XYZ file of C-alpha atoms in Angstrom:
232
model
C 7.169 -1.954 28.048
C 7.799 -2.215 24.329
C 4.780 -1.842 22.065
C 5.999 -4.718 19.942
C 8.248 -7.711 19.962
C 9.220 -9.991 17.104
C 6.124 -12.153 17.564
C 3.511 -9.453 16.849
C 2.138 -9.815 13.299
C 3.072 -7.071 10.865
C 1.764 -5.810 7.536
C 4.441 -4.649 5.114
C 3.392 -2.110 2.472
C 5.519 -2.369 -0.671
C 5.087 0.365 -3.256
C 5.946 -0.535 -6.840
C 9.097 0.911 -8.376
C 9.350 3.877 -10.686
C 7.464 4.019 -14.003
C 7.618 6.701 -16.685
C 4.479 8.280 -15.260
C 5.770 8.111 -11.701
C 8.676 10.323 -12.756
C 6.465 13.199 -13.901
C 3.588 12.788 -11.472
C 0.859 11.675 -13.858
C -2.121 9.981 -12.249
C -1.673 6.279 -13.001
C -4.523 3.936 -12.232
C -5.506 1.216 -14.703
C -2.928 2.154 -17.354
C -0.440 -0.688 -17.723
C 3.159 0.497 -17.473
C 6.434 -1.335 -16.985
C 8.940 -0.427 -14.320
C 11.764 1.714 -15.655
C 15.332 0.370 -15.300
C 15.663 2.724 -12.328
C 12.431 1.301 -10.915
C 13.806 -2.222 -11.157
C 16.971 -1.074 -9.365
C 14.890 0.561 -6.610
C 13.026 -2.654 -5.884
C 16.104 -4.865 -6.233
C 18.013 -2.678 -3.761
C 15.143 -2.804 -1.285
C 14.983 -6.584 -1.643
C 18.725 -7.032 -1.144
C 18.628 -5.076 2.104
C 15.267 -6.010 3.585
C 13.906 -9.249 2.104
C 15.265 -12.698 2.863
C 15.993 -15.156 5.678
C 16.702 -13.269 8.914
C 15.929 -9.891 7.335
C 13.087 -7.444 7.998
C 10.725 -9.273 5.637
C 11.567 -12.887 6.348
C 9.717 -15.197 3.922
C 9.516 -17.819 6.659
C 7.315 -15.423 8.645
C 5.134 -14.309 5.715
C 1.834 -16.176 5.505
C 0.166 -14.148 2.738
C 1.196 -11.737 0.007
C -1.523 -9.648 -1.627
C -0.548 -8.148 -4.994
C -2.389 -5.619 -7.135
C -2.865 -7.215 -10.586
C -1.319 -4.306 -12.518
C 1.832 -5.044 -14.521
C 4.040 -2.704 -12.455
C 3.060 -4.338 -9.165
C 3.492 -7.869 -10.482
C 6.968 -6.904 -11.689
C 7.700 -5.419 -8.270
C 6.609 -8.644 -6.561
C 8.927 -10.605 -8.836
C 11.939 -8.434 -7.995
C 11.146 -8.400 -4.264
C 10.794 -12.156 -3.893
C 12.621 -13.529 -6.928
C 15.916 -14.323 -5.192
C 17.072 -17.923 -5.367
C 17.309 -18.006 -1.548
C 13.618 -17.137 -1.152
C 10.827 -19.691 -1.407
C 7.285 -18.352 -1.694
C 4.676 -20.995 -2.448
C 1.845 -20.204 -4.852
C -0.845 -20.619 -2.210
C 0.547 -17.665 -0.253
C 0.166 -15.176 -3.137
C -3.171 -13.560 -4.048
C -3.796 -11.103 -6.882
C -6.619 -8.806 -5.811
C -8.330 -5.741 -7.249
C -9.101 -4.659 -3.685
C -5.637 -3.069 -3.414
C -5.244 -1.783 -6.952
C -4.705 1.950 -7.417
C -7.549 4.440 -7.049
C -9.607 4.469 -10.270
C -8.862 7.960 -11.571
C -11.508 7.825 -14.294
C -11.423 10.997 -16.400
C -8.229 12.099 -14.650
C -6.128 9.124 -15.756
C -2.776 10.251 -17.159
C -3.202 13.879 -16.070
C -1.148 16.011 -13.716
C -2.776 17.465 -10.614
C -2.392 20.984 -12.000
C -4.175 19.982 -15.207
C -7.065 18.524 -13.231
C -7.463 21.652 -11.129
C -7.264 23.924 -14.196
C -9.871 21.905 -16.089
C -12.245 21.907 -13.146
C -11.790 25.653 -12.712
C -12.620 26.252 -16.393
C -15.878 24.369 -15.862
C -16.787 26.486 -12.855
C -16.135 23.812 -10.256
C -14.418 24.136 -6.873
C -15.246 27.800 -6.332
C -15.277 27.422 -2.560
C -12.637 24.698 -2.086
C -9.874 23.353 -4.292
C -10.379 19.853 -5.604
C -9.101 17.226 -3.175
C -9.114 13.585 -4.276
C -9.456 12.356 -0.695
C -12.712 14.299 -0.339
C -14.029 14.638 -3.893
C -12.917 11.461 -5.664
C -12.558 11.364 -9.444
C -15.083 12.104 -12.164
C -15.729 8.909 -14.091
C -13.730 6.986 -11.485
C -13.970 6.047 -7.844
C -15.310 7.961 -4.901
C -13.617 7.890 -1.544
C -16.449 5.716 -0.234
C -15.838 3.082 -2.908
C -12.128 3.008 -2.106
C -12.910 2.794 1.600
C -15.198 -0.199 1.095
C -12.657 -2.286 -0.795
C -9.795 -1.429 1.552
C -11.903 -2.222 4.595
C -12.623 -5.586 3.007
C -8.878 -6.219 2.688
C -8.210 -5.104 6.246
C -10.926 -7.419 7.555
C -9.314 -10.334 5.712
C -5.873 -9.500 7.117
C -7.160 -9.182 10.675
C -8.904 -12.533 10.379
C -5.546 -14.028 9.369
C -3.601 -12.356 12.173
C -6.104 -12.357 15.046
C -5.300 -15.904 16.281
C -1.559 -15.189 16.376
C -1.172 -11.921 18.265
C 1.237 -13.496 20.781
C 3.354 -15.436 18.325
C 1.308 -18.609 18.210
C 2.384 -18.764 14.575
C 4.258 -16.420 12.247
C 1.607 -14.265 10.564
C 3.237 -11.409 8.650
C 1.423 -10.135 5.553
C 2.805 -8.190 2.578
C 0.870 -5.865 0.250
C 2.451 -4.996 -3.107
C 0.502 -2.056 -4.441
C 0.523 1.644 -5.383
C 1.441 4.968 -3.819
C -1.961 6.537 -3.228
C -3.868 3.369 -2.392
C -1.261 2.387 0.203
C -1.602 5.768 1.867
C -5.372 5.240 1.838
C -4.761 1.828 3.388
C -2.816 3.367 6.270
C -5.705 5.721 7.062
C -8.245 2.917 7.043
C -5.930 0.643 9.084
C -5.961 3.313 11.779
C -9.725 3.826 11.442
C -9.486 7.309 9.941
C -11.698 8.593 7.099
C -9.835 9.138 3.847
C -10.422 12.898 3.923
C -8.789 13.308 7.334
C -5.551 15.277 6.863
C -2.576 12.981 7.404
C 0.408 13.877 5.261
C 2.363 10.794 4.211
C 5.065 9.925 1.713
C 6.075 6.533 0.344
C 8.837 6.491 -2.254
C 8.758 4.148 -5.263
C 10.216 0.814 -4.194
C 9.850 1.666 -0.497
C 8.507 -0.436 2.389
C 6.078 0.790 5.061
C 5.196 -1.145 8.203
C 1.943 -1.537 10.132
C 1.259 -3.629 13.197
C -0.534 -3.546 16.553
C 0.257 -2.089 19.965
C 0.495 -4.433 22.953
C -0.361 -7.512 20.852
C -3.923 -6.173 20.645
C -5.931 -6.611 17.428
C -8.023 -3.617 18.539
C -4.993 -1.302 18.631
C -3.703 -1.091 15.054
C -0.696 1.203 14.664
C 2.020 2.245 12.245
C 5.747 2.531 12.730
C 7.487 5.880 12.539
C 10.745 3.983 12.882
C 11.872 0.440 13.419
C 15.232 -1.164 14.135
C 16.490 -3.490 11.424
C 17.258 -7.132 12.304
C 20.913 -8.059 12.259
C 22.760 -11.328 12.282
C 24.941 -12.095 15.302
């Protein structure tokens, strides 16, 4: 038996396109950056292939879109759903801080190597190297704070999708957010603590997919591969 058919609600994770800080790996939380021209192209290419009537993300099946209120994510939303053939009504779109990027605090704009070097100079991390999943960010968020806001988002999404697990109504949801917070979201979707090792990658402009096994709200899952819809 298949774990999923077309009626099972899905959650699509859309990472924003490239920014100048994405290119060199600087920690980007609250800093407002535009997409680069390449970042716009990344999102536009994803949209052309995957977003639209009869495509993987079919606007007719999307009941809610949650967008981080940073400039780069709002631009990404615009390029994902800005096609003239796509109609997304205002009431389906929510800007929410609950899915904004991890607050990096004192580490904003730094590279991981710079953070580790600074902490070493101050005599920190003598037994274990700094790990954001476990240690959080000085002057920013802890893993527990991130967990609480993501769990709040997940609860909202499950309330939306719970009545429609067998296709009673289309109930797909889209998140437009950031690289690290979306990986955190996957862990919490599956019920894992943030510091549990689970190596994941999500390219700028990419789409990830979550859903449920056997139409069961109590069996959240993620796709390691999914066939793409095609027109007959």
